[in-house]
Short mmCIF file of C-alpha atoms in Angstrom, two decimals:
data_model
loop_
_atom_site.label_atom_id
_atom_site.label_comp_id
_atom_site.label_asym_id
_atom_site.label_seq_id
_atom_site.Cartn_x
_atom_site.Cartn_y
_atom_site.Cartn_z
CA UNK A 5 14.03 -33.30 9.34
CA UNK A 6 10.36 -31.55 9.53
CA UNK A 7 8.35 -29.11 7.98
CA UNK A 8 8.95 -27.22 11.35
CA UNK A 9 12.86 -27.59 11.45
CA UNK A 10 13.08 -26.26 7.50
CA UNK A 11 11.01 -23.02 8.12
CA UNK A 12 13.57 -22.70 11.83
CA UNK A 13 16.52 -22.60 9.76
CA UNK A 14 14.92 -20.49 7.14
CA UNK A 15 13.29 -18.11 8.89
CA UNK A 16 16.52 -15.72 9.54
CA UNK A 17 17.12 -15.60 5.70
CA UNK A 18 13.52 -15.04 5.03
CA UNK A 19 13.42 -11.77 7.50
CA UNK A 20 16.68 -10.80 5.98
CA UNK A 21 14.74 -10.91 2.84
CA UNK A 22 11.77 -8.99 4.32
CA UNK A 23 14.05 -6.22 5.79
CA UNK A 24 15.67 -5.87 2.21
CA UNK A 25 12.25 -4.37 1.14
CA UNK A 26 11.98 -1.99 4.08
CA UNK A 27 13.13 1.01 1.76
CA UNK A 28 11.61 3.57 3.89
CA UNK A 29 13.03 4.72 7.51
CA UNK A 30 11.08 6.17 10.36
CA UNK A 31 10.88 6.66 14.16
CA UNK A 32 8.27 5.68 16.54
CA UNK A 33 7.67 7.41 19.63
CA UNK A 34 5.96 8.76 22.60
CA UNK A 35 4.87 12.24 22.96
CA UNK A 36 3.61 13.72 26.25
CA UNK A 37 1.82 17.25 25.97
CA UNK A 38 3.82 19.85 27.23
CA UNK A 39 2.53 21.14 30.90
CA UNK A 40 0.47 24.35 30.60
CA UNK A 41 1.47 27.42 31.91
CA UNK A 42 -1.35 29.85 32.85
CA UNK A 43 1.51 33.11 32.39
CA UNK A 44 1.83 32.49 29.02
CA UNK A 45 -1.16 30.55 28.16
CA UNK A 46 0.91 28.31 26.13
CA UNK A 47 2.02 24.59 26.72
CA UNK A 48 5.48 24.02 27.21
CA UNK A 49 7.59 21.70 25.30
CA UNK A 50 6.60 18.14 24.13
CA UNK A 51 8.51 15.88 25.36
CA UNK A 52 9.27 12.74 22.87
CA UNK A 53 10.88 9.36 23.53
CA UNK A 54 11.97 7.52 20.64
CA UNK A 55 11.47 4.01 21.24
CA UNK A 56 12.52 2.64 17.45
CA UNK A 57 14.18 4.17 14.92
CA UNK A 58 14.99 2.12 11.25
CA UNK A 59 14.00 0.73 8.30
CA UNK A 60 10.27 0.35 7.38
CA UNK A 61 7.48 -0.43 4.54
CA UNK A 62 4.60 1.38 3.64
CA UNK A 63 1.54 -0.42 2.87
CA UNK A 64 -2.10 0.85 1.85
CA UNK A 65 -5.18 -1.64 3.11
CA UNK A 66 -8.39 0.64 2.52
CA UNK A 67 -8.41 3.56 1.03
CA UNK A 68 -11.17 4.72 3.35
CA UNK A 69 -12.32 2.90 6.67
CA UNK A 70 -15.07 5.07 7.57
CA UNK A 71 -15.31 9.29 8.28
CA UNK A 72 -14.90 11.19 11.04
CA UNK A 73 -16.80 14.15 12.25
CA UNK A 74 -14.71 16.87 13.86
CA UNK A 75 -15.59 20.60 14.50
CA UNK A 76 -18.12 20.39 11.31
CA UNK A 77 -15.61 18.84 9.39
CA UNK A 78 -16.12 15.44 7.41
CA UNK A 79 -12.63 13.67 7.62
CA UNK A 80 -11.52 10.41 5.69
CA UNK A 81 -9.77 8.44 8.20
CA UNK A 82 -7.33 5.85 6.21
CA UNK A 83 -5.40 2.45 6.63
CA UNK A 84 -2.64 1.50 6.02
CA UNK A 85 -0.05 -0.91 7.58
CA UNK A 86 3.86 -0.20 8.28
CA UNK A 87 5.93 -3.76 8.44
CA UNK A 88 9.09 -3.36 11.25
CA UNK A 89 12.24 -5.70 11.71
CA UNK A 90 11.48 -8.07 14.11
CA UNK A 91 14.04 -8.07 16.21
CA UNK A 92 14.96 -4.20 16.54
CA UNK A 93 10.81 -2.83 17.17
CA UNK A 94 9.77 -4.86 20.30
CA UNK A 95 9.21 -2.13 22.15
CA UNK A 96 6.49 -0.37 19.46
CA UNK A 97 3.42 -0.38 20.84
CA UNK A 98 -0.73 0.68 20.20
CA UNK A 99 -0.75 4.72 20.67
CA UNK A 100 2.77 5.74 19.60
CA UNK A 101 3.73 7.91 16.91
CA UNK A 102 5.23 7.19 13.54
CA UNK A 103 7.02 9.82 11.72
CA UNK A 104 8.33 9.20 8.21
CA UNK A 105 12.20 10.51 7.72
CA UNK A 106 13.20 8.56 4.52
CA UNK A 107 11.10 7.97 1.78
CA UNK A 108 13.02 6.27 -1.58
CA UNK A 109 10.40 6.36 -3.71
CA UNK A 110 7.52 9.32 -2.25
CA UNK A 111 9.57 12.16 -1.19
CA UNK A 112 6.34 13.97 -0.43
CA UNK A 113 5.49 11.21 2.65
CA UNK A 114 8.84 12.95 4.44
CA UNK A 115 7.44 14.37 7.29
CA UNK A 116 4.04 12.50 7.27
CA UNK A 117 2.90 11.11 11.00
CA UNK A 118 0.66 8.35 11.69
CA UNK A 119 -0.65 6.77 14.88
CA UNK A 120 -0.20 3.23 15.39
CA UNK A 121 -3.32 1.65 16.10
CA UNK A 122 -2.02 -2.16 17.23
CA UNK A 123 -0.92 -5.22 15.80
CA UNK A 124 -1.95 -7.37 13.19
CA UNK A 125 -2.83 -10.70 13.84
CA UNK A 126 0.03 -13.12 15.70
CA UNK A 127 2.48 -14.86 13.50
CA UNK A 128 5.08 -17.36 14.83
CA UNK A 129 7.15 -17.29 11.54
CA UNK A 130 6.05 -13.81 10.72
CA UNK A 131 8.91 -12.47 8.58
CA UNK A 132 8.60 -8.55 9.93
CA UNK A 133 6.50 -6.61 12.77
CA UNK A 134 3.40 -5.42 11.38
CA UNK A 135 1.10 -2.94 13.06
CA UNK A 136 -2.01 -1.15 11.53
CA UNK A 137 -0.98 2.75 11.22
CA UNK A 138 -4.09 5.33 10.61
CA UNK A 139 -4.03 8.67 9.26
CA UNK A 140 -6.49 11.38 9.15
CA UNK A 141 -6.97 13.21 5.72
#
């Protein structure tokens, strides 16, 4: 037996592990802008496709990447990284939205949305799904 053949036959227990410390839940979706309407000068409804839904972690990287200028404003723009089953988030992808429902031990996060910004580097025995998430503060 290899090196190669052990991690194979380890690897579903290890994610198993992994998804054990996925305490938190959230959905990831799309959101398209609601089409304006010049009547009422309003946009009408978002429309959102939910494309995961499940267990996730939480994880700070850098406190603070860099600041943002908007309308006169300085912003902190932070990083952080959310870790995914593997199996159950192929189809989150760079752009989506991440919306905390469940938070065990941060009740105030409940509610909180992120963007994902893409995935961290490739893995072949990678244990969970991990994509940088940014927020603006």
């Amino acid at each position: 037996m290899t090196l190669g053949d052990d991690l194979d036959a380890a690897l579903p227990e290890l994610r198993r592990q992994a998804e054990s410390m996925m305490r938190d839940s959230c959905t990831i979706a799309t959101i398209v802008k609601g089409a304006w309407d010049e009547i009422t000068l309003t946009h009408s409804v978002d429309v959102e496709t939910v494309h995961y839904s499940g267990p996730c972690k939480l994880k700070g990287v850098n406190a603070v990447i860099g600041t943002v200028d908007a309308a006169s404003q300085i912003l902190v723009a932070q990083e952080a990284i959310v870790s995914l089953p593997v199996g159950s988030s192929t189809t989150v992808d760079r752009g989506m939205v991440l919306t905390i429902t469940e938070c065990r031990h941060d009740p105030a996060l409940v509610g909180a949305k992120v963007t994902i910004g893409g995935p961290t580097p490739l893995n072949t025995y990678s244990t969970a799904r991990r994509f940088r998430i940014e927020e603006v503060a």
